[in-house]
Amino acid sequence: MPTSPETSPATYQLTLMPSGRKGQVSVGTNLLDAARELGVELESICGGRQTCGKCQVIIEEGNFPKHGIKSSPDHITEPTNLEIDYDQEHNLSGRRLACSAQILGDLLVTVPDESQAHKQVIAKAATERSIEVEPAVRQLYVEIEPAVLGDPRGDWERLAQALEDVWQLTDLVIDTKALLTLQSALREGDFSVTVTIWQDREVLRIQPGYQDGVYGLAVDVGSTTVVAHLCDLRTGAVLATQSAMNPQVRFGEDLMSRISYTNTEPQGLSRMNRQIIQTLNDLAEKAAKMVGLSPRDITDVVVVGNTVMHHIFLGIDPAQLGVAPFALATYSALDLKARDLGLTLNRACRVHTLPLIAGHVGADNVGVMLAESPRDHDGISLIVDVGTNAEIILGDRDQVFVASSPTGPAFEGAQITHGQRAAPGAVDRVRIDPQTLEPRIKIIGHDDWIEPYSDPLQTKATGICGSGIIEAVAELFLAGIIDSRGHFIPSVAEQTERVQFEGLTAAYTLVEEQYSATGSPILVTQNDVRAIQLAKAALYAGTKLLMDHRGVNSVDRVILAGAFGTFINPFHAMVLGLIPDCDLDQVVAVGNAAGDGARLALLNKNLRQKAVHLARSATYVETPLETNFQDEFVAALNIPHAEHNFAHLEGLIPDSPPERPRRRRSRIRSRTQ
Amino acid sequence: MPTSPETSPATYQLTLMPSGRKGQVSVGTNLLDAARELGVELESICGGRQTCGKCQVIIEEGNFPKHGIKSSPDHITEPTNLEIDYDQEHNLSGRRLACSAQILGDLLVTVPDESQAHKQVIAKAATERSIEVEPAVRQLYVEIEPAVLGDPRGDWERLAQALEDVWQLTDLVIDTKALLTLQSALREGDFSVTVTIWQDREVLRIQPGYQDGVYGLAVDVGSTTVVAHLCDLRTGAVLATQSAMNPQVRFGEDLMSRISYTNTEPQGLSRMNRQIIQTLNDLAEKAAKMVGLSPRDITDVVVVGNTVMHHIFLGIDPAQLGVAPFALATYSALDLKARDLGLTLNRACRVHTLPLIAGHVGADNVGVMLAESPRDHDGISLIVDVGTNAEIILGDRDQVFVASSPTGPAFEGAQITHGQRAAPGAVDRVRIDPQTLEPRIKIIGHDDWIEPYSDPLQTKATGICGSGIIEAVAELFLAGIIDSRGHFIPSVAEQTERVQFEGLTAAYTLVEEQYSATGSPILVTQNDVRAIQLAKAALYAGTKLLMDHRGVNSVDRVILAGAFGTFINPFHAMVLGLIPDCDLDQVVAVGNAAGDGARLALLNKNLRQKAVHLARSATYVETPLETNFQDEFVAALNIPHAEHNFAHLEGLIPDSPPERPRRRRSRIRSRTQ
């Protein structure tokens, strides 16, 4: 047909807001397809059947003559009966269903946030950033041909055909358990069903008729704490968070005790495995209940954890992780069935575990990398996650190195004379007046600073936790009570009774016995100082090793991950030389970044592939094999150690609680709420 | 290097017996690889490491100067130390390990049966034929690099690498449960393991060191009987067979009763499912125990069963199979995990179910097709499997048609006045003297023919089973007691007191009350004759329908499958017109061909694909939709019905127990032992 100026053009211009995308679209195309052509994906569960209402759009111009383009006819088709029905039931408020509305002329259309597919959510990471919601499981609504005499196919084959016809999904399989409910769901829904599908490969769930709601669980199995976030996999929202103590704590606080429990108790492994599984089942049930769901509504789970927790969670004996060469059973990301692990979620629910890196560098660290990858930032990033071992990640966009350094448990308050876990009653913050040498402390569970010598304690202190002992040692040094080799200075004993020498050892009385819950004074001893020196030297030596591997002398950004990072004062950490010199503003605590990583991988399947890439492209440095490690370790024992340029911090040394760290502390706190 | 006549040729001639294959092979090639080049696959589990001893061969010529080729030097390398070690431990008796022996000259080598890979076994099918043993699971021996510091890979990644290096297997996954035992097996075996692998895709089992033994279970879940064959998947041998009553019988003898049990009892489905699973677990345990194995040694299972048994076995509610349009949940072949079904075999054991064809044509019929496919034979084959429905398969190499015809349960002795299941005490064979009109019978549990009027019964009869009633009706006709419309002929009542008329009905007394266990006479009534007429008409009409579809008027071969086929007398079947005319020699009972099909699919993975092809390429004819079916049915009610040319059988009408059918019966019996 020849085209004349009078003839309508075969295509019209469509402009989509807020993205601003525009392009020519053929007449008669519906807005759902048209938006897709322009690269804007709209939500749709019903597949264009005008029933789910997910693809609502606002027609800004082109539709109504009064809306600007006065002389033009309507540029869009009238609502269909189905759309009118939907409007009467759900009230479209003047919006249109994109799958119904067809283009008859130039249009300007706004896509509201809630209609946008692959929604952006804000990740609670150090650097707030948005992630695209593109989960591994999604829901699809389909109507299938009813069974009739003469069609010998099974219902599953008819459903698979419909999924191919409407959603272009081929080679689908159906989970054994989903198959059991197929026929009743189809008939209850009059041969229309909502299918939950995993990775566009496997049908996990079949619900009668049109259903809206697909949910997943992001889990961080820590040695001490287990956290589960129940997420809406369509919006990306965290609907509920539940946490619990890891019940394995009763078998040993640290990882080595857990390993030896499995070695010495015949039922040790299965007992610890059952307990963590039961805990996850409980957390899932509670989280689901909070928002009126059932655990069977959960069809996808992502799990992170350190190597030992990962193995025990899977039911794998962690024995090999306790002895060199610390061989993992597997370091691959795994795609499993929840039921094979004993998880009582949806019967076909999937479980994805992030990959591991090495015997001491687990899926939790990969989760941290996913949330805070050095590859996503300019300059050199250092990420430190301290537990019994410190996991250290250092790199930039080009290269990432990973190591584990044997800091021992001192940073967690263990093997410290009056050390304890961070719990109510523990001293977690310490200041020592360089003039009077008197301490001020904070106790977990109390907001105010306490000066024991003048301010009768409301609650007595029970011990010192990890952050408390680090601050105490740093403050002892800043107050001139210990020297840079970590030795108590004998002459100080003449200035204060708090410092006492007994033979070759010495101690500082942090809390007198009358203010101590134990009835004995809470001391910081020469041995405690030594333990912190050894731990911080191991941490620094590991960091230095990776800096050497990367060929750098400084870092641009320090990320403190995990509980240790949350409660440590970056200023004191730098005074002690736990971390290399860096602008204090660039030292950030990211709290449970491992859990954030799990959530990222739950919400976006592509990030699972990225996690594998990050894990496999990182160069693992085995500290025991590094000849320099011992030298670096010895060199790092001093406070500040030989290479540490301490001068630039001097103006910041607080005699009263420092402003700067306090502000940071409060920022950190808000990040972990 | 220039070649002169003096220079040894770069290749030598290798001849392999008994296959007679020969070809040129490069000098230095070992015999294992050389045989493979010539298309002769030898057994090998260790992958050429000279340890498994599976690839033994006999060097006939070329090795020793005394062996013929006098002037030539030895044509094969000397035994290695490893081979000498093997000889000392296991005694090679002069044989060589093919993986060790390298070719240095022309050779004649015999491959003994036991060294031949893909062994041939004889299938217990109507036409005995050999099948190649090529199971879905196989064992591979590998040695892997020990874990060392500096290699962060997990043990699984090292194992996968070894499997790729030695066996060229890529993209392997490991079953969740197999992963649990990986590390201990590797260390127990000093980093050498035997891996059981499914479809070259998934590792199912890891055993320390070198292990030899891979086993599977072929299962036929019948409505009445469940049979399990434990097979050696390397040799193809059936090691043990166990069978049991299907415990679901207590919930209903026939399929419809089972379906209504699941409809009416809330726990009906799960109860019946649990019982069949428990039965299979018991059978597997007993079979394994018989040969010194454990159920955990079973890593593959193939299951066949009719559509209702198939669904209940999987835990699928069979409700839809009880009402039109008889929709299956799925008709696909399924690959499942045994543990998902509750089977307590190896924790990673696989289950394969053969495909189904339609609502009444199940995996048992596909099993029959696999064992007896019309596509493998010249001429038209008719396969009949009679239960409550008769499944009919008809076709040739080009086209196969399948139908299910509603014969009702009369052929199984149900809905017959004194009918019963085939069990001790049931009359299963009947002859009526055309002169005296007196019967002779056989009773299950007794070998001899009994003439009730002269020979006091040792054991009294309890009823008539399916084969008994068919023979009785045929004999009533042959003796002139009923006419071709199936009506008792009134004048006969004057010849014998055995025929009595009461009003509109009549009956023949087969066993007088004094010889009956019930205290009442065992009769064959007018209604019984009618029931058999209806059933045989349905069967014949279905067959005729398929003959019409195929465009033929006769068949060349009749296969009677299942218990019905085993105990029915082909002569009487043809007299009654159950099956169309056919040379009696070409009527064969194949017993449990469904179970044979399961075994075939267990032993050869390619036959699983063939089963899918057979199922999907067969044209299903829905009898209720065929307008001709009713006409054919009515036309087939007479004995012999209108189209049946009975004349040619006349010479065979037995007045004494017929020789020919008796021989056949005994042949059939031997087939089902």
Short mmCIF file of N, CA and C in Angstrom, two decimals, chain A residues 149-247:
data_model
loop_
_atom_site.label_atom_id
_atom_site.label_comp_id
_atom_site.label_asym_id
_atom_site.label_seq_id
_atom_site.Cartn_x
_atom_site.Cartn_y
_atom_site.Cartn_z
N LEU A 149 -11.18 -36.64 26.45
CA LEU A 149 -11.01 -37.96 25.85
C LEU A 149 -10.35 -37.78 24.48
N GLY A 150 -9.41 -38.62 24.16
CA GLY A 150 -8.75 -38.53 22.86
C GLY A 150 -7.41 -37.81 22.95
N ASP A 151 -7.14 -37.14 24.08
CA ASP A 151 -5.83 -36.54 24.30
C ASP A 151 -5.15 -37.34 25.42
N PRO A 152 -4.28 -38.27 25.04
CA PRO A 152 -3.72 -39.15 26.07
C PRO A 152 -2.65 -38.47 26.93
N ARG A 153 -2.25 -37.25 26.59
CA ARG A 153 -1.20 -36.60 27.37
C ARG A 153 -1.59 -36.47 28.84
N GLY A 154 -0.60 -36.46 29.69
CA GLY A 154 -0.86 -36.21 31.10
C GLY A 154 -1.05 -34.72 31.33
N ASP A 155 -1.56 -34.39 32.52
CA ASP A 155 -1.76 -32.98 32.86
C ASP A 155 -0.43 -32.22 32.83
N TRP A 156 0.63 -32.88 33.28
CA TRP A 156 1.93 -32.20 33.28
C TRP A 156 2.36 -31.84 31.86
N GLU A 157 2.14 -32.73 30.92
CA GLU A 157 2.53 -32.44 29.55
C GLU A 157 1.70 -31.28 28.98
N ARG A 158 0.42 -31.24 29.37
CA ARG A 158 -0.42 -30.12 28.92
C ARG A 158 0.05 -28.81 29.55
N LEU A 159 0.41 -28.89 30.83
CA LEU A 159 0.90 -27.68 31.51
C LEU A 159 2.22 -27.22 30.89
N ALA A 160 3.12 -28.19 30.64
CA ALA A 160 4.42 -27.83 30.06
C ALA A 160 4.22 -27.18 28.70
N GLN A 161 3.25 -27.69 27.95
CA GLN A 161 2.98 -27.11 26.63
C GLN A 161 2.49 -25.67 26.76
N ALA A 162 1.60 -25.44 27.74
CA ALA A 162 1.09 -24.09 27.96
C ALA A 162 2.22 -23.16 28.38
N LEU A 163 3.12 -23.65 29.22
CA LEU A 163 4.24 -22.81 29.66
C LEU A 163 5.17 -22.51 28.49
N GLU A 164 5.25 -23.42 27.56
CA GLU A 164 6.06 -23.15 26.37
C GLU A 164 5.34 -22.15 25.46
N ASP A 165 4.05 -22.36 25.30
CA ASP A 165 3.29 -21.49 24.38
C ASP A 165 3.26 -20.05 24.90
N VAL A 166 2.95 -19.90 26.18
CA VAL A 166 2.72 -18.55 26.72
C VAL A 166 4.03 -17.90 27.18
N TRP A 167 4.91 -18.68 27.78
CA TRP A 167 6.11 -18.11 28.42
C TRP A 167 7.40 -18.55 27.74
N GLN A 168 7.31 -19.26 26.64
CA GLN A 168 8.49 -19.68 25.87
C GLN A 168 9.48 -20.48 26.72
N LEU A 169 8.97 -21.24 27.67
CA LEU A 169 9.85 -22.07 28.50
C LEU A 169 9.87 -23.48 27.94
N THR A 170 11.06 -23.97 27.67
CA THR A 170 11.16 -25.32 27.12
C THR A 170 12.00 -26.20 28.03
N ASP A 171 11.94 -27.48 27.81
CA ASP A 171 12.72 -28.47 28.57
C ASP A 171 12.50 -28.35 30.07
N LEU A 172 11.27 -28.02 30.45
CA LEU A 172 10.97 -27.93 31.88
C LEU A 172 10.88 -29.30 32.51
N VAL A 173 11.25 -29.37 33.78
CA VAL A 173 10.96 -30.57 34.56
C VAL A 173 10.09 -30.14 35.74
N ILE A 174 9.47 -31.11 36.36
CA ILE A 174 8.64 -30.81 37.52
C ILE A 174 9.17 -31.58 38.71
N ASP A 175 9.28 -30.90 39.82
CA ASP A 175 9.74 -31.56 41.03
C ASP A 175 8.78 -32.68 41.42
N THR A 176 9.36 -33.78 41.93
CA THR A 176 8.57 -34.94 42.33
C THR A 176 7.40 -34.56 43.23
N LYS A 177 7.66 -33.65 44.16
CA LYS A 177 6.61 -33.31 45.13
C LYS A 177 5.58 -32.37 44.51
N ALA A 178 6.01 -31.51 43.61
CA ALA A 178 5.05 -30.62 42.95
C ALA A 178 4.09 -31.43 42.09
N LEU A 179 4.61 -32.52 41.53
CA LEU A 179 3.77 -33.37 40.68
C LEU A 179 2.57 -33.92 41.45
N LEU A 180 2.76 -34.12 42.75
CA LEU A 180 1.70 -34.73 43.56
C LEU A 180 0.46 -33.84 43.66
N THR A 181 0.65 -32.52 43.55
CA THR A 181 -0.48 -31.61 43.73
C THR A 181 -1.02 -31.08 42.41
N LEU A 182 -0.37 -31.48 41.33
CA LEU A 182 -0.71 -30.91 40.02
C LEU A 182 -2.18 -31.08 39.67
N GLN A 183 -2.66 -32.33 39.76
CA GLN A 183 -4.01 -32.58 39.23
C GLN A 183 -5.09 -31.87 40.04
N SER A 184 -4.95 -31.89 41.38
CA SER A 184 -5.99 -31.24 42.18
C SER A 184 -5.94 -29.72 41.99
N ALA A 185 -4.72 -29.15 41.88
CA ALA A 185 -4.62 -27.70 41.68
C ALA A 185 -5.25 -27.30 40.36
N LEU A 186 -4.99 -28.08 39.33
CA LEU A 186 -5.55 -27.76 38.01
C LEU A 186 -7.07 -27.76 38.05
N ARG A 187 -7.62 -28.75 38.72
CA ARG A 187 -9.08 -28.85 38.72
C ARG A 187 -9.71 -27.83 39.66
N GLU A 188 -9.03 -27.57 40.77
CA GLU A 188 -9.54 -26.53 41.68
C GLU A 188 -9.55 -25.17 40.97
N GLY A 189 -8.53 -24.96 40.14
CA GLY A 189 -8.42 -23.69 39.44
C GLY A 189 -9.08 -23.71 38.07
N ASP A 190 -9.88 -24.73 37.81
CA ASP A 190 -10.58 -24.84 36.53
C ASP A 190 -9.58 -24.76 35.37
N PHE A 191 -8.53 -25.51 35.49
CA PHE A 191 -7.46 -25.59 34.49
C PHE A 191 -6.69 -24.28 34.29
N SER A 192 -6.73 -23.43 35.31
CA SER A 192 -5.78 -22.32 35.34
C SER A 192 -5.02 -22.42 36.66
N VAL A 193 -3.71 -22.22 36.58
CA VAL A 193 -2.87 -22.37 37.77
C VAL A 193 -1.78 -21.30 37.78
N THR A 194 -1.24 -21.07 38.98
CA THR A 194 -0.05 -20.25 39.11
C THR A 194 1.10 -21.17 39.46
N VAL A 195 2.11 -21.10 38.63
CA VAL A 195 3.24 -22.02 38.74
C VAL A 195 4.44 -21.26 39.30
N THR A 196 5.09 -21.81 40.30
CA THR A 196 6.35 -21.24 40.78
C THR A 196 7.47 -22.05 40.15
N ILE A 197 8.38 -21.33 39.50
CA ILE A 197 9.35 -22.02 38.67
C ILE A 197 10.75 -21.55 39.04
N TRP A 198 11.69 -22.49 39.06
CA TRP A 198 13.06 -22.21 39.50
C TRP A 198 13.98 -22.15 38.29
N GLN A 199 14.67 -21.06 38.17
CA GLN A 199 15.67 -20.88 37.11
C GLN A 199 15.11 -21.21 35.72
N ASP A 200 13.84 -20.97 35.55
CA ASP A 200 13.16 -21.28 34.28
C ASP A 200 13.39 -22.73 33.84
N ARG A 201 13.65 -23.60 34.83
CA ARG A 201 13.95 -25.00 34.51
C ARG A 201 13.04 -25.98 35.20
N GLU A 202 12.68 -25.69 36.46
CA GLU A 202 11.98 -26.71 37.24
C GLU A 202 10.76 -26.11 37.93
N VAL A 203 9.64 -26.77 37.77
CA VAL A 203 8.42 -26.34 38.45
C VAL A 203 8.45 -26.82 39.89
N LEU A 204 8.31 -25.86 40.82
CA LEU A 204 8.39 -26.19 42.24
C LEU A 204 7.02 -26.26 42.90
N ARG A 205 6.09 -25.47 42.36
CA ARG A 205 4.82 -25.35 43.08
C ARG A 205 3.72 -25.03 42.08
N ILE A 206 2.57 -25.59 42.32
CA ILE A 206 1.42 -25.33 41.46
C ILE A 206 0.26 -24.97 42.36
N GLN A 207 -0.26 -23.76 42.17
CA GLN A 207 -1.38 -23.31 42.99
C GLN A 207 -2.58 -23.07 42.08
N PRO A 208 -3.77 -23.37 42.58
CA PRO A 208 -4.96 -23.22 41.73
C PRO A 208 -5.22 -21.76 41.41
N GLY A 209 -5.62 -21.50 40.17
CA GLY A 209 -6.03 -20.16 39.77
C GLY A 209 -4.90 -19.16 39.82
N TYR A 210 -5.26 -17.91 39.98
CA TYR A 210 -4.26 -16.85 40.00
C TYR A 210 -3.82 -16.60 41.43
N GLN A 211 -2.52 -16.66 41.67
CA GLN A 211 -1.97 -16.42 43.01
C GLN A 211 -0.85 -15.42 42.88
N ASP A 212 -0.66 -14.64 43.92
CA ASP A 212 0.37 -13.61 43.88
C ASP A 212 1.15 -13.68 45.19
N GLY A 213 2.40 -14.10 45.11
CA GLY A 213 3.20 -14.16 46.32
C GLY A 213 4.26 -15.24 46.21
N VAL A 214 5.51 -14.81 46.12
CA VAL A 214 6.60 -15.77 46.02
C VAL A 214 7.68 -15.29 47.00
N TYR A 215 8.14 -16.20 47.84
CA TYR A 215 8.94 -15.80 49.00
C TYR A 215 10.20 -16.64 49.13
N GLY A 216 11.23 -16.01 49.69
CA GLY A 216 12.49 -16.71 49.91
C GLY A 216 13.10 -16.33 51.24
N LEU A 217 14.10 -17.10 51.63
CA LEU A 217 14.75 -16.90 52.91
C LEU A 217 16.25 -16.72 52.68
N ALA A 218 16.80 -15.63 53.20
CA ALA A 218 18.26 -15.43 53.16
C ALA A 218 18.78 -15.74 54.55
N VAL A 219 19.74 -16.65 54.62
CA VAL A 219 20.18 -17.17 55.92
C VAL A 219 21.68 -17.00 56.09
N ASP A 220 22.06 -16.48 57.24
CA ASP A 220 23.47 -16.44 57.61
C ASP A 220 23.65 -17.32 58.84
N VAL A 221 24.32 -18.45 58.65
CA VAL A 221 24.58 -19.35 59.77
C VAL A 221 25.93 -18.95 60.38
N GLY A 222 25.88 -18.18 61.43
CA GLY A 222 27.11 -17.82 62.12
C GLY A 222 27.43 -18.81 63.21
N SER A 223 28.67 -18.78 63.68
CA SER A 223 29.04 -19.70 64.75
C SER A 223 28.22 -19.41 66.00
N THR A 224 27.88 -18.13 66.21
CA THR A 224 27.17 -17.74 67.42
C THR A 224 25.70 -17.44 67.15
N THR A 225 25.45 -16.77 66.05
CA THR A 225 24.10 -16.29 65.77
C THR A 225 23.65 -16.77 64.39
N VAL A 226 22.39 -17.11 64.30
CA VAL A 226 21.80 -17.50 63.02
C VAL A 226 20.72 -16.47 62.70
N VAL A 227 20.81 -15.90 61.51
CA VAL A 227 19.85 -14.87 61.11
C VAL A 227 19.15 -15.30 59.83
N ALA A 228 17.84 -15.09 59.80
CA ALA A 228 17.07 -15.42 58.60
C ALA A 228 16.20 -14.24 58.22
N HIS A 229 16.31 -13.81 56.97
CA HIS A 229 15.46 -12.74 56.44
C HIS A 229 14.44 -13.36 55.50
N LEU A 230 13.17 -13.15 55.80
CA LEU A 230 12.12 -13.60 54.88
C LEU A 230 11.86 -12.48 53.88
N CYS A 231 12.03 -12.77 52.61
CA CYS A 231 11.94 -11.72 51.58
C CYS A 231 10.80 -11.98 50.61
N ASP A 232 10.17 -10.91 50.19
CA ASP A 232 9.22 -10.97 49.10
C ASP A 232 10.03 -10.95 47.81
N LEU A 233 9.97 -12.00 47.06
CA LEU A 233 10.85 -12.11 45.89
C LEU A 233 10.31 -11.34 44.68
N ARG A 234 9.16 -10.73 44.83
CA ARG A 234 8.70 -9.90 43.73
C ARG A 234 9.11 -8.44 43.94
N THR A 235 8.95 -7.98 45.20
CA THR A 235 9.29 -6.59 45.48
C THR A 235 10.72 -6.44 45.99
N GLY A 236 11.30 -7.51 46.50
CA GLY A 236 12.63 -7.43 47.10
C GLY A 236 12.60 -7.03 48.56
N ALA A 237 11.41 -6.75 49.10
CA ALA A 237 11.31 -6.29 50.49
C ALA A 237 11.64 -7.39 51.48
N VAL A 238 12.30 -7.00 52.57
CA VAL A 238 12.46 -7.92 53.70
C VAL A 238 11.18 -7.83 54.52
N LEU A 239 10.44 -8.93 54.58
CA LEU A 239 9.16 -8.92 55.26
C LEU A 239 9.31 -9.14 56.76
N ALA A 240 10.31 -9.96 57.11
CA ALA A 240 10.51 -10.28 58.52
C ALA A 240 11.92 -10.80 58.69
N THR A 241 12.50 -10.47 59.83
CA THR A 241 13.84 -10.99 60.16
C THR A 241 13.76 -11.68 61.51
N GLN A 242 14.32 -12.85 61.56
CA GLN A 242 14.35 -13.59 62.82
C GLN A 242 15.77 -14.06 63.06
N SER A 243 16.19 -14.03 64.32
CA SER A 243 17.52 -14.55 64.63
C SER A 243 17.47 -15.37 65.90
N ALA A 244 18.48 -16.20 66.06
CA ALA A 244 18.55 -17.05 67.24
C ALA A 244 20.01 -17.38 67.49
N MET A 245 20.31 -17.76 68.71
CA MET A 245 21.64 -18.28 69.02
C MET A 245 21.82 -19.57 68.21
N ASN A 246 23.02 -19.79 67.73
CA ASN A 246 23.31 -21.09 67.14
C ASN A 246 23.36 -22.11 68.28
N PRO A 247 22.44 -23.07 68.27
CA PRO A 247 22.38 -23.99 69.42
C PRO A 247 23.63 -24.84 69.56
#
